mmCIF file of C-alpha atoms and ligand atoms in Angstrom:
data_model
loop_
_atom_site.group_PDB
_atom_site.id
_atom_site.type_symbol
_atom_site.label_atom_id
_atom_site.label_comp_id
_atom_site.label_asym_id
_atom_site.label_seq_id
_atom_site.Cartn_x
_atom_site.Cartn_y
_atom_site.Cartn_z
ATOM 1 C CA MET G 45 75.584 72.445 126.120
ATOM 2 C CA LYS G 46 74.115 74.731 123.515
ATOM 3 C CA ASN G 47 76.804 75.901 121.125
ATOM 4 C CA ILE G 48 79.101 73.190 119.824
ATOM 5 C CA LEU G 49 82.186 73.964 117.769
ATOM 6 C CA VAL G 50 83.032 71.174 115.326
ATOM 7 C CA THR G 51 86.540 71.653 113.960
ATOM 8 C CA GLY G 52 87.304 69.804 110.738
ATOM 9 C CA GLY G 53 83.558 69.583 110.118
ATOM 10 C CA ALA G 54 83.961 69.831 106.338
ATOM 11 C CA GLY G 55 85.874 66.553 106.150
ATOM 12 C CA PHE G 56 84.588 62.998 105.819
ATOM 13 C CA ILE G 57 83.698 62.007 109.399
ATOM 14 C CA GLY G 58 83.298 65.554 110.706
ATOM 15 C CA SER G 59 80.621 66.338 108.107
ATOM 16 C CA ALA G 60 78.744 63.118 108.934
ATOM 17 C CA PHE G 61 78.802 64.191 112.592
ATOM 18 C CA VAL G 62 77.566 67.692 111.692
ATOM 19 C CA ARG G 63 74.728 66.349 109.511
ATOM 20 C CA HIS G 64 73.740 64.034 112.387
ATOM 21 C CA MET G 65 73.925 66.697 115.118
ATOM 22 C CA VAL G 66 72.149 69.459 113.177
ATOM 23 C CA GLU G 67 69.203 67.168 112.567
ATOM 24 C CA LYS G 68 69.097 65.450 115.961
ATOM 25 C CA TYR G 69 69.547 68.515 118.158
ATOM 26 C CA PRO G 70 67.631 71.480 116.681
ATOM 27 C CA HIS G 71 68.108 73.344 119.997
ATOM 28 C CA TYR G 72 71.931 73.239 119.654
ATOM 29 C CA THR G 73 73.877 75.527 117.355
ATOM 30 C CA ILE G 74 76.530 73.580 115.449
ATOM 31 C CA ILE G 75 79.417 75.769 114.328
ATOM 32 C CA VAL G 76 81.965 74.338 111.896
ATOM 33 C CA LEU G 77 85.516 75.717 111.882
ATOM 34 C CA ASP G 78 87.460 74.283 108.971
ATOM 35 C CA LYS G 79 90.568 75.381 107.078
ATOM 36 C CA LEU G 80 89.271 73.759 103.883
ATOM 37 C CA THR G 81 92.516 72.004 103.040
ATOM 38 C CA TYR G 82 92.553 69.707 100.012
ATOM 39 C CA ALA G 83 90.401 67.290 102.082
ATOM 40 C CA GLY G 84 87.855 69.838 103.299
ATOM 41 C CA ASN G 85 84.803 70.202 101.093
ATOM 42 C CA THR G 86 81.736 72.351 101.677
ATOM 43 C CA ASP G 87 79.772 70.035 99.349
ATOM 44 C CA ASN G 88 79.811 67.599 102.292
ATOM 45 C CA LEU G 89 77.754 70.114 104.241
ATOM 46 C CA LEU G 90 75.205 70.967 101.526
ATOM 47 C CA PRO G 91 72.503 68.864 103.249
ATOM 48 C CA VAL G 92 72.625 71.211 106.295
ATOM 49 C CA HIS G 93 73.500 74.431 104.505
ATOM 50 C CA ASP G 94 70.117 76.061 105.043
ATOM 51 C CA GLU G 95 69.432 74.755 108.536
ATOM 52 C CA PRO G 96 68.910 77.530 111.101
ATOM 53 C CA ASN G 97 71.140 75.851 113.731
ATOM 54 C CA TYR G 98 74.202 75.501 111.464
ATOM 55 C CA ARG G 99 77.083 77.989 111.000
ATOM 56 C CA PHE G 100 80.328 77.809 109.039
ATOM 57 C CA GLU G 101 83.662 79.589 109.582
ATOM 58 C CA ARG G 102 86.759 79.062 107.510
ATOM 59 C CA GLY G 103 89.942 79.036 109.602
ATOM 60 C CA ASP G 104 92.942 77.164 110.951
ATOM 61 C CA ILE G 105 92.806 75.478 114.369
ATOM 62 C CA ALA G 106 96.508 76.279 114.778
ATOM 63 C CA ASP G 107 95.782 80.026 114.522
ATOM 64 C CA ALA G 108 95.100 81.250 118.076
ATOM 65 C CA VAL G 109 93.572 84.563 116.972
ATOM 66 C CA THR G 110 90.985 82.838 114.775
ATOM 67 C CA VAL G 111 90.180 80.193 117.373
ATOM 68 C CA LYS G 112 89.699 82.807 120.125
ATOM 69 C CA ARG G 113 87.473 84.946 117.900
ATOM 70 C CA VAL G 114 85.247 82.016 116.943
ATOM 71 C CA LEU G 115 84.996 80.689 120.511
ATOM 72 C CA GLU G 116 83.989 84.132 121.803
ATOM 73 C CA HIS G 117 81.715 85.105 118.939
ATOM 74 C CA TYR G 118 79.564 81.975 119.193
ATOM 75 C CA GLN G 119 79.848 81.593 122.979
ATOM 76 C CA VAL G 120 81.010 78.045 122.446
ATOM 77 C CA ASP G 121 80.245 75.546 125.243
ATOM 78 C CA ALA G 122 81.992 72.476 123.822
ATOM 79 C CA ILE G 123 84.583 71.643 121.167
ATOM 80 C CA VAL G 124 84.664 68.455 119.126
ATOM 81 C CA ASN G 125 87.930 68.259 117.214
ATOM 82 C CA PHE G 126 87.988 66.321 113.949
ATOM 83 C CA ALA G 127 90.466 68.667 112.235
ATOM 84 C CA ALA G 128 93.540 66.760 111.135
ATOM 85 C CA GLU G 129 95.802 65.842 108.336
ATOM 86 C CA SER G 130 94.499 62.315 108.033
ATOM 87 C CA HIS G 131 96.220 60.329 105.288
ATOM 88 C CA VAL G 132 99.081 57.979 106.199
ATOM 89 C CA ASP G 133 100.628 57.981 102.695
ATOM 90 C CA ARG G 134 100.809 61.783 102.669
ATOM 91 C CA SER G 135 102.445 61.741 106.122
ATOM 92 C CA ILE G 136 105.152 59.485 104.708
ATOM 93 C CA MET G 137 105.783 61.902 101.815
ATOM 94 C CA SER G 138 105.917 64.943 104.105
ATOM 95 C CA SER G 139 105.142 65.153 107.831
ATOM 96 C CA HIS G 140 105.228 68.852 108.710
ATOM 97 C CA ALA G 141 101.543 69.664 108.164
ATOM 98 C CA PHE G 142 100.682 66.685 110.398
ATOM 99 C CA LEU G 143 102.573 68.213 113.307
ATOM 100 C CA ASP G 144 101.099 71.665 112.626
ATOM 101 C CA THR G 145 97.495 70.495 112.754
ATOM 102 C CA ASP G 146 97.413 67.201 114.648
ATOM 103 C CA VAL G 147 99.688 68.385 117.484
ATOM 104 C CA ILE G 148 100.006 72.196 117.530
ATOM 105 C CA GLY G 149 96.413 72.657 116.348
ATOM 106 C CA VAL G 150 95.132 70.527 119.238
ATOM 107 C CA TYR G 151 97.273 72.510 121.676
ATOM 108 C CA VAL G 152 95.955 75.851 120.357
ATOM 109 C CA LEU G 153 92.346 74.681 120.672
ATOM 110 C CA LEU G 154 92.926 73.425 124.215
ATOM 111 C CA GLU G 155 94.747 76.544 125.311
ATOM 112 C CA GLN G 156 92.206 78.992 123.863
ATOM 113 C CA ALA G 157 89.385 76.947 125.401
ATOM 114 C CA ARG G 158 91.101 76.921 128.786
ATOM 115 C CA ALA G 159 91.739 80.667 128.683
ATOM 116 C CA LEU G 160 88.034 81.319 128.043
ATOM 117 C CA GLY G 161 86.846 78.831 130.661
ATOM 118 C CA ILE G 162 85.391 76.373 128.126
ATOM 119 C CA THR G 163 85.953 73.028 129.771
ATOM 120 C CA ARG G 164 84.260 70.467 127.478
ATOM 121 C CA PHE G 165 86.633 69.138 124.823
ATOM 122 C CA HIS G 166 86.316 65.997 122.735
ATOM 123 C CA GLN G 167 89.244 64.770 120.657
ATOM 124 C CA VAL G 168 88.602 62.472 117.706
ATOM 125 C CA SER G 169 91.536 60.084 117.574
ATOM 126 C CA THR G 170 92.341 56.818 115.866
ATOM 127 C CA ASP G 171 93.070 53.179 116.693
ATOM 128 C CA GLU G 172 96.336 53.683 114.780
ATOM 129 C CA VAL G 173 97.902 55.297 117.875
ATOM 130 C CA TYR G 174 98.308 51.789 119.379
ATOM 131 C CA GLY G 175 100.392 50.450 116.495
ATOM 132 C CA TRP G 176 99.437 46.985 115.283
ATOM 133 C CA LEU G 177 99.043 43.533 116.808
ATOM 134 C CA ALA G 178 99.010 40.015 115.362
ATOM 135 C CA GLU G 179 96.340 38.607 117.703
ATOM 136 C CA GLY G 180 93.751 39.841 120.190
ATOM 137 C CA ASP G 181 92.730 43.455 120.458
ATOM 138 C CA PHE G 182 93.823 46.730 122.006
ATOM 139 C CA LYS G 183 92.273 48.005 125.257
ATOM 140 C CA GLU G 184 92.139 51.710 126.085
ATOM 141 C CA THR G 185 94.805 51.180 128.765
ATOM 142 C CA ASP G 186 97.363 49.709 126.344
ATOM 143 C CA THR G 187 100.585 51.526 125.535
ATOM 144 C CA LEU G 188 100.598 53.791 122.482
ATOM 145 C CA GLN G 189 103.172 52.689 119.901
ATOM 146 C CA PRO G 190 102.402 54.645 116.726
ATOM 147 C CA ASN G 191 104.394 53.550 113.683
ATOM 148 C CA ASN G 192 103.918 56.247 111.045
ATOM 149 C CA PRO G 193 104.099 60.056 111.147
ATOM 150 C CA TYR G 194 100.288 60.373 110.982
ATOM 151 C CA SER G 195 99.633 58.102 113.953
ATOM 152 C CA ALA G 196 102.590 59.579 115.872
ATOM 153 C CA ALA G 197 101.130 63.083 115.414
ATOM 154 C CA LYS G 198 97.677 61.879 116.495
ATOM 155 C CA ALA G 199 99.230 60.283 119.596
ATOM 156 C CA GLY G 200 100.977 63.603 120.338
ATOM 157 C CA GLY G 201 97.653 65.439 120.109
ATOM 158 C CA GLU G 202 96.099 62.938 122.512
ATOM 159 C CA MET G 203 98.873 63.487 125.030
ATOM 160 C CA MET G 204 98.130 67.224 125.111
ATOM 161 C CA VAL G 205 94.437 66.475 125.675
ATOM 162 C CA ARG G 206 95.375 64.202 128.558
ATOM 163 C CA ALA G 207 97.670 66.867 130.021
ATOM 164 C CA TYR G 208 94.942 69.538 129.886
ATOM 165 C CA HIS G 209 92.608 67.207 131.766
ATOM 166 C CA VAL G 210 95.119 66.280 134.463
ATOM 167 C CA THR G 211 96.822 69.661 134.821
ATOM 168 C CA HIS G 212 94.042 72.131 134.068
ATOM 169 C CA GLY G 213 91.007 70.068 135.024
ATOM 170 C CA MET G 214 89.350 70.262 131.623
ATOM 171 C CA TYR G 215 86.487 67.842 130.961
ATOM 172 C CA THR G 216 88.122 66.003 128.082
ATOM 173 C CA THR G 217 87.189 62.792 126.298
ATOM 174 C CA ILE G 218 88.901 60.926 123.475
ATOM 175 C CA THR G 219 87.555 58.381 121.001
ATOM 176 C CA ARG G 220 89.888 56.070 119.076
ATOM 177 C CA GLY G 221 87.978 55.088 115.964
ATOM 178 C CA SER G 222 88.876 52.340 113.543
ATOM 179 C CA ASN G 223 88.995 52.533 109.715
ATOM 180 C CA THR G 224 85.880 54.374 108.692
ATOM 181 C CA TYR G 225 83.977 54.122 105.409
ATOM 182 C CA GLY G 226 80.842 55.539 103.831
ATOM 183 C CA PRO G 227 79.715 58.467 101.642
ATOM 184 C CA TYR G 228 81.750 61.677 101.173
ATOM 185 C CA GLN G 229 85.174 60.088 101.892
ATOM 186 C CA TYR G 230 88.023 61.778 100.050
ATOM 187 C CA PRO G 231 89.080 59.375 97.282
ATOM 188 C CA GLU G 232 92.666 58.958 98.485
ATOM 189 C CA LYS G 233 91.600 56.443 101.158
ATOM 190 C CA MET G 234 91.385 52.820 100.097
ATOM 191 C CA MET G 235 87.632 52.328 99.746
ATOM 192 C CA PRO G 236 86.649 55.446 97.792
ATOM 193 C CA LEU G 237 89.890 55.276 95.771
ATOM 194 C CA PHE G 238 89.211 51.700 94.688
ATOM 195 C CA ILE G 239 85.486 52.281 94.024
ATOM 196 C CA THR G 240 86.026 55.376 91.890
ATOM 197 C CA GLU G 241 89.028 53.937 90.037
ATOM 198 C CA ALA G 242 87.148 50.718 89.303
ATOM 199 C CA ILE G 243 84.151 52.680 87.975
ATOM 200 C CA ASP G 244 86.607 54.091 85.400
ATOM 201 C CA ASP G 245 88.167 50.650 84.718
ATOM 202 C CA ARG G 246 91.480 51.812 86.120
ATOM 203 C CA PRO G 247 93.951 49.614 88.094
ATOM 204 C CA LEU G 248 93.540 49.154 91.867
ATOM 205 C CA PRO G 249 96.917 49.448 93.661
ATOM 206 C CA VAL G 250 96.824 46.907 96.505
ATOM 207 C CA TYR G 251 99.861 47.399 98.764
ATOM 208 C CA GLY G 252 102.014 44.290 99.146
ATOM 209 C CA ASP G 253 100.175 40.993 99.549
ATOM 210 C CA GLY G 254 96.881 42.663 100.529
ATOM 211 C CA LYS G 255 96.687 40.459 103.640
ATOM 212 C CA GLN G 256 96.761 43.428 106.005
ATOM 213 C CA VAL G 257 93.721 43.541 108.282
ATOM 214 C CA ARG G 258 91.571 46.602 108.895
ATOM 215 C CA ASP G 259 88.514 46.845 111.150
ATOM 216 C CA TRP G 260 85.827 48.654 109.115
ATOM 217 C CA LEU G 261 83.419 50.996 110.880
ATOM 218 C CA HIS G 262 80.563 52.780 109.115
ATOM 219 C CA VAL G 263 80.786 56.577 109.293
ATOM 220 C CA ASP G 264 77.275 56.939 110.768
ATOM 221 C CA ASP G 265 78.156 54.511 113.587
ATOM 222 C CA HIS G 266 81.334 56.518 114.197
ATOM 223 C CA ALA G 267 79.364 59.785 114.326
ATOM 224 C CA ARG G 268 76.826 58.330 116.784
ATOM 225 C CA ALA G 269 79.635 57.078 119.012
ATOM 226 C CA ILE G 270 81.113 60.571 119.252
ATOM 227 C CA ASP G 271 77.687 62.076 119.982
ATOM 228 C CA LEU G 272 77.255 59.557 122.813
ATOM 229 C CA VAL G 273 80.704 60.119 124.335
ATOM 230 C CA LEU G 274 80.235 63.883 124.085
ATOM 231 C CA HIS G 275 77.057 63.595 126.155
ATOM 232 C CA VAL G 276 77.787 60.793 128.632
ATOM 233 C CA GLY G 277 81.524 60.065 128.425
ATOM 234 C CA ALA G 278 83.411 60.450 131.714
ATOM 235 C CA ALA G 279 86.011 63.202 132.158
ATOM 236 C CA GLY G 280 89.537 62.206 131.179
ATOM 237 C CA GLU G 281 88.410 58.917 129.622
ATOM 238 C CA VAL G 282 89.325 57.269 126.327
ATOM 239 C CA TYR G 283 86.882 55.096 124.337
ATOM 240 C CA ASN G 284 87.700 52.694 121.523
ATOM 241 C CA VAL G 285 85.202 52.744 118.654
ATOM 242 C CA GLY G 286 85.619 49.751 116.372
ATOM 243 C CA GLY G 287 83.529 48.140 113.668
ATOM 244 C CA GLU G 288 84.316 44.711 115.185
ATOM 245 C CA ASN G 289 84.566 43.787 111.536
ATOM 246 C CA GLU G 290 88.057 42.655 110.557
ATOM 247 C CA GLN G 291 88.721 42.201 106.865
ATOM 248 C CA HIS G 292 91.790 41.539 104.748
ATOM 249 C CA ASN G 293 92.344 44.376 102.272
ATOM 250 C CA ILE G 294 92.342 41.938 99.373
ATOM 251 C CA ASP G 295 88.949 40.523 100.400
ATOM 252 C CA VAL G 296 87.414 43.996 100.595
ATOM 253 C CA THR G 297 88.887 44.730 97.173
ATOM 254 C CA HIS G 298 87.303 41.583 95.702
ATOM 255 C CA ARG G 299 83.946 42.429 97.245
ATOM 256 C CA LEU G 300 84.036 46.004 95.879
ATOM 257 C CA LEU G 301 84.785 44.668 92.390
ATOM 258 C CA GLN G 302 81.894 42.182 92.647
ATOM 259 C CA LEU G 303 79.479 44.911 93.730
ATOM 260 C CA LEU G 304 80.597 47.069 90.792
ATOM 261 C CA GLY G 305 80.533 44.188 88.311
ATOM 262 C CA LYS G 306 84.201 44.775 87.451
ATOM 263 C CA PRO G 307 86.894 42.115 86.835
ATOM 264 C CA LYS G 308 89.632 41.038 89.278
ATOM 265 C CA THR G 309 92.146 41.785 86.537
ATOM 266 C CA LEU G 310 91.997 45.438 87.660
ATOM 267 C CA ILE G 311 93.976 44.462 90.792
ATOM 268 C CA ARG G 312 97.692 45.281 90.877
ATOM 269 C CA HIS G 313 99.869 44.230 93.810
ATOM 270 C CA VAL G 314 102.194 47.216 94.144
ATOM 271 C CA ALA G 315 105.152 48.102 96.382
ATOM 272 C CA ASP G 316 104.051 48.160 100.003
ATOM 273 C CA ARG G 317 103.668 51.271 102.158
ATOM 274 C CA PRO G 318 106.780 51.656 104.358
ATOM 275 C CA GLY G 319 106.031 50.839 108.004
ATOM 276 C CA HIS G 320 102.651 49.397 106.985
ATOM 277 C CA ASP G 321 100.719 48.297 110.074
ATOM 278 C CA ARG G 322 99.661 44.686 109.559
ATOM 279 C CA ARG G 323 96.509 44.475 111.638
ATOM 280 C CA TYR G 324 94.289 46.721 113.747
ATOM 281 C CA ALA G 325 91.706 45.522 116.266
ATOM 282 C CA VAL G 326 90.173 47.237 119.291
ATOM 283 C CA ASP G 327 88.096 46.091 122.246
ATOM 284 C CA CYS G 328 84.828 48.061 122.355
ATOM 285 C CA THR G 329 83.501 46.863 125.739
ATOM 286 C CA LYS G 330 83.857 50.309 127.282
ATOM 287 C CA ILE G 331 81.791 52.249 124.749
ATOM 288 C CA ARG G 332 79.249 49.446 124.562
ATOM 289 C CA ALA G 333 78.713 49.937 128.301
ATOM 290 C CA LEU G 334 77.641 53.522 127.506
ATOM 291 C CA GLY G 335 74.940 52.106 125.212
ATOM 292 C CA TRP G 336 76.600 52.286 121.785
ATOM 293 C CA GLN G 337 76.065 49.569 119.207
ATOM 294 C CA ARG G 338 77.334 49.369 115.703
ATOM 295 C CA ASN G 339 75.317 48.291 112.674
ATOM 296 C CA ASP G 340 76.781 44.828 112.006
ATOM 297 C CA ASP G 341 75.430 44.384 108.480
ATOM 298 C CA PHE G 342 78.719 45.084 106.657
ATOM 299 C CA GLU G 343 77.459 43.516 103.439
ATOM 300 C CA SER G 344 74.577 45.918 102.981
ATOM 301 C CA LEU G 345 76.484 48.959 104.288
ATOM 302 C CA LEU G 346 79.236 48.222 101.770
ATOM 303 C CA ALA G 347 76.694 47.853 98.970
ATOM 304 C CA GLN G 348 75.064 51.153 99.985
ATOM 305 C CA THR G 349 78.475 52.836 100.026
ATOM 306 C CA VAL G 350 79.336 51.589 96.532
ATOM 307 C CA ALA G 351 75.916 52.694 95.277
ATOM 308 C CA TRP G 352 76.458 56.179 96.754
ATOM 309 C CA TYR G 353 79.693 56.679 94.765
ATOM 310 C CA GLN G 354 77.966 55.335 91.652
ATOM 311 C CA ARG G 355 75.121 57.832 92.092
ATOM 312 C CA ASN G 356 77.280 60.786 93.118
ATOM 313 C CA GLU G 357 79.887 61.203 90.427
ATOM 314 C CA TRP G 358 79.239 64.976 90.635
ATOM 315 C CA TRP G 359 80.820 64.824 94.102
ATOM 316 C CA TRP G 360 84.047 62.919 93.367
ATOM 317 C CA ARG G 361 84.831 63.699 89.718
ATOM 318 C CA LYS G 362 85.632 67.331 90.475
ATOM 319 C CA ILE G 363 87.928 66.266 93.363
ATOM 320 C CA LYS G 364 89.962 63.999 91.090
ATOM 321 C CA THR G 365 91.577 66.916 89.264
ATOM 322 C CA GLY G 366 94.447 69.353 89.907
ATOM 323 C CA GLU G 367 96.337 68.727 93.174
ATOM 324 C CA TYR G 368 94.730 65.295 93.482
ATOM 325 C CA LEU G 369 96.303 64.140 90.226
ATOM 326 C CA GLU G 370 99.716 65.381 91.395
ATOM 327 C CA PHE G 371 99.373 63.327 94.577
ATOM 328 C CA TYR G 372 98.133 60.310 92.621
ATOM 329 C CA LYS G 373 101.121 60.481 90.289
ATOM 330 C CA GLN G 374 103.616 60.784 93.121
ATOM 331 C CA GLN G 375 102.046 57.957 95.113
ATOM 332 C CA TYR G 376 101.168 55.490 92.364
ATOM 333 C CA ALA G 377 102.804 56.134 88.969
ATOM 334 C CA GLN G 378 106.066 54.318 89.718
ATOM 335 C CA ARG G 379 104.358 51.652 91.805
ATOM 336 C CA LEU G 380 101.945 50.801 88.989
ATOM 337 C CA ALA G 381 104.665 50.905 86.345
ATOM 338 C CA ASP G 382 106.812 48.498 88.422
ATOM 339 C CA ALA G 383 103.824 46.217 89.035
ATOM 340 C CA GLN G 384 103.221 45.884 85.306
ATOM 341 C CA ALA G 385 106.868 45.268 84.475
HETATM 342 P P1 LIG O 532 89.454 64.274 106.424
HETATM 343 O O1 LIG O 532 90.862 64.378 105.931
HETATM 344 O O2 LIG O 532 88.374 63.827 105.505
HETATM 345 O O3 LIG O 532 89.002 65.708 106.992
HETATM 346 C C1 LIG O 532 89.827 66.525 107.763
HETATM 347 C C2 LIG O 532 89.165 67.901 107.836
HETATM 348 O O4 LIG O 532 89.971 68.735 108.678
HETATM 349 C C3 LIG O 532 89.069 68.603 106.484
HETATM 350 O O5 LIG O 532 87.814 69.207 106.338
HETATM 351 C C4 LIG O 532 90.166 69.651 106.546
HETATM 352 O O6 LIG O 532 89.906 70.795 105.754
HETATM 353 C C5 LIG O 532 90.165 69.984 108.033
HETATM 354 N N1 LIG O 532 91.447 70.541 108.492
HETATM 355 C C6 LIG O 532 92.699 70.044 108.253
HETATM 356 N N2 LIG O 532 93.613 70.833 108.848
HETATM 357 C C7 LIG O 532 92.934 71.822 109.478
HETATM 358 C C8 LIG O 532 93.318 72.928 110.281
HETATM 359 N N3 LIG O 532 94.614 73.176 110.546
HETATM 360 N N4 LIG O 532 92.361 73.731 110.777
HETATM 361 C C9 LIG O 532 91.052 73.504 110.512
HETATM 362 N N5 LIG O 532 90.627 72.483 109.759
HETATM 363 C C10 LIG O 532 91.555 71.643 109.250
HETATM 364 O O7 LIG O 532 89.545 63.364 107.709
HETATM 365 P P2 LIG O 532 88.504 62.296 108.284
HETATM 366 O O8 LIG O 532 88.760 61.000 107.649
HETATM 367 O O9 LIG O 532 87.137 62.864 108.295
HETATM 368 O O10 LIG O 532 89.031 62.209 109.784
HETATM 369 C C11 LIG O 532 88.518 63.080 110.773
HETATM 370 C C12 LIG O 532 89.177 62.774 112.097
HETATM 371 O O11 LIG O 532 88.949 61.426 112.444
HETATM 372 C C13 LIG O 532 90.700 62.963 112.068
HETATM 373 O O12 LIG O 532 91.081 63.542 113.292
HETATM 374 C C14 LIG O 532 91.234 61.554 111.932
HETATM 375 O O13 LIG O 532 92.488 61.448 112.553
HETATM 376 C C15 LIG O 532 90.174 60.770 112.682
HETATM 377 N N6 LIG O 532 89.981 59.371 112.238
HETATM 378 C C16 LIG O 532 89.793 59.060 110.921
HETATM 379 C C17 LIG O 532 89.565 57.743 110.555
HETATM 380 C C18 LIG O 532 89.311 57.345 109.119
HETATM 381 O O14 LIG O 532 89.220 56.147 108.825
HETATM 382 N N7 LIG O 532 89.139 58.261 108.198
HETATM 383 C C19 LIG O 532 89.523 56.742 111.547
HETATM 384 C C20 LIG O 532 89.723 57.099 112.878
HETATM 385 C C21 LIG O 532 89.931 58.419 113.220
HETATM 386 P P1 LIG O 533 93.738 53.736 104.168
HETATM 387 O O1 LIG O 533 92.370 53.903 103.619
HETATM 388 O O2 LIG O 533 94.819 54.637 103.679
HETATM 389 O O3 LIG O 533 93.617 53.790 105.757
HETATM 390 P P2 LIG O 533 94.747 53.458 106.890
HETATM 391 O O4 LIG O 533 96.084 53.576 106.297
HETATM 392 O O5 LIG O 533 94.463 54.571 107.838
HETATM 393 O O6 LIG O 533 94.433 52.102 107.411
HETATM 394 O O7 LIG O 533 94.199 52.247 103.888
HETATM 395 C C1 LIG O 533 93.448 51.127 104.301
HETATM 396 C C2 LIG O 533 94.255 49.887 103.994
HETATM 397 O O8 LIG O 533 94.356 49.771 102.579
HETATM 398 C C3 LIG O 533 95.685 49.971 104.520
HETATM 399 O O9 LIG O 533 96.099 48.674 104.955
HETATM 400 C C4 LIG O 533 96.479 50.393 103.308
HETATM 401 C C5 LIG O 533 95.722 49.762 102.143
HETATM 402 N N1 LIG O 533 95.792 50.517 100.893
HETATM 403 C C6 LIG O 533 96.179 49.880 99.725
HETATM 404 O O10 LIG O 533 96.466 48.668 99.700
HETATM 405 N N2 LIG O 533 96.259 50.602 98.569
HETATM 406 C C7 LIG O 533 95.971 51.931 98.541
HETATM 407 O O11 LIG O 533 96.085 52.548 97.451
HETATM 408 C C8 LIG O 533 95.560 52.581 99.742
HETATM 409 C C9 LIG O 533 95.229 54.047 99.765
HETATM 410 C C10 LIG O 533 95.478 51.832 100.896
#
């Protein structure tokens, strides 16, 4: 492997992976292909901007002409696909873009790679493809039962990856990561939304009773897991990547407020997300056997994350304008008004 194409590399996890790879492997060339949707942000890549082994191309993974040109131009040896529409609430409002990118986009990447004889393909997926469970944890062999349009589209993308391995013999791997947190996360997701809203003394919209459970994984641990699977993962295999760190949403919310020195009175219990998965948990035995370990110090990673958003208002204040405010209004205005009534 020499030339690695990272699609969706201007997003939250993709950019963490790019920053990690550019530094760790100076003899690789890391090429980002990103459409720069509302969630894509070249500021996330500023730390590598001047590195000699980093390249950037703007383009859509669902556009075969662009994908073919980039694969040929850079003589790509391996593709790591992060590109996706990634927010569950947006998929409930409107699902089409999720199918375009998370299903058709994956197909276009696979097909263009196959046509050019590029066999190494890694798909970044999510634990949400399993659906939720009240007890125990999901193994890689469990049935996929996605419950919302986002996770259904991600499951569809995975099925194409599987088919290209079985039918066309491509060397594919898939990781199913759990809820990821850390710097540079678009402030529509729970953690950065709550941190940045609380900094401004604005209400925190907790869906329903807040007793839903998420398994929090730090973005750097997630990036290292993908690096490992890319290098030593077996062809056709799927690997869970979890934080092994289950938390109720309401407890995380309390902890964030404590770290920020803000009062609990900012919390509003608002109308729940339809189809809201109650609990996620994955078994990580398989990726541990490859040598991966997570950082288990959630307390200090959370404190570092909060401190990053406190220090980097330049990064998130300019995001929370324009289209963002439209989304915020549509998602939260009525919910918050009803909660106060
Ligand atoms: P993100 O929304 O922050 O970033 C997505 C990136 O993909 C953006 O840069 C965007 O511009 C780009 N993109 C979107 N559509 C594109 C297209 N058609 N062509 C090219 N680029 C396109 O997402 P994220 O949170 O970094 O998630 C990255 C991947 O990890 C996704 O595949 C997601 O399903 C998966 N994942 C995310 C989490 C999480 O907690 N955030 C957990 C597990 C798995
Ligand atoms: P989110 O960050 O959207 O990730 P996911 O839906 O992929 O798990 O949400 C994390 C949890 O926080 C999830 O249970 C939904 C909840 N949540 C809220 O309670 N309020 C919010 O405003 C958001 C965005 C999420």
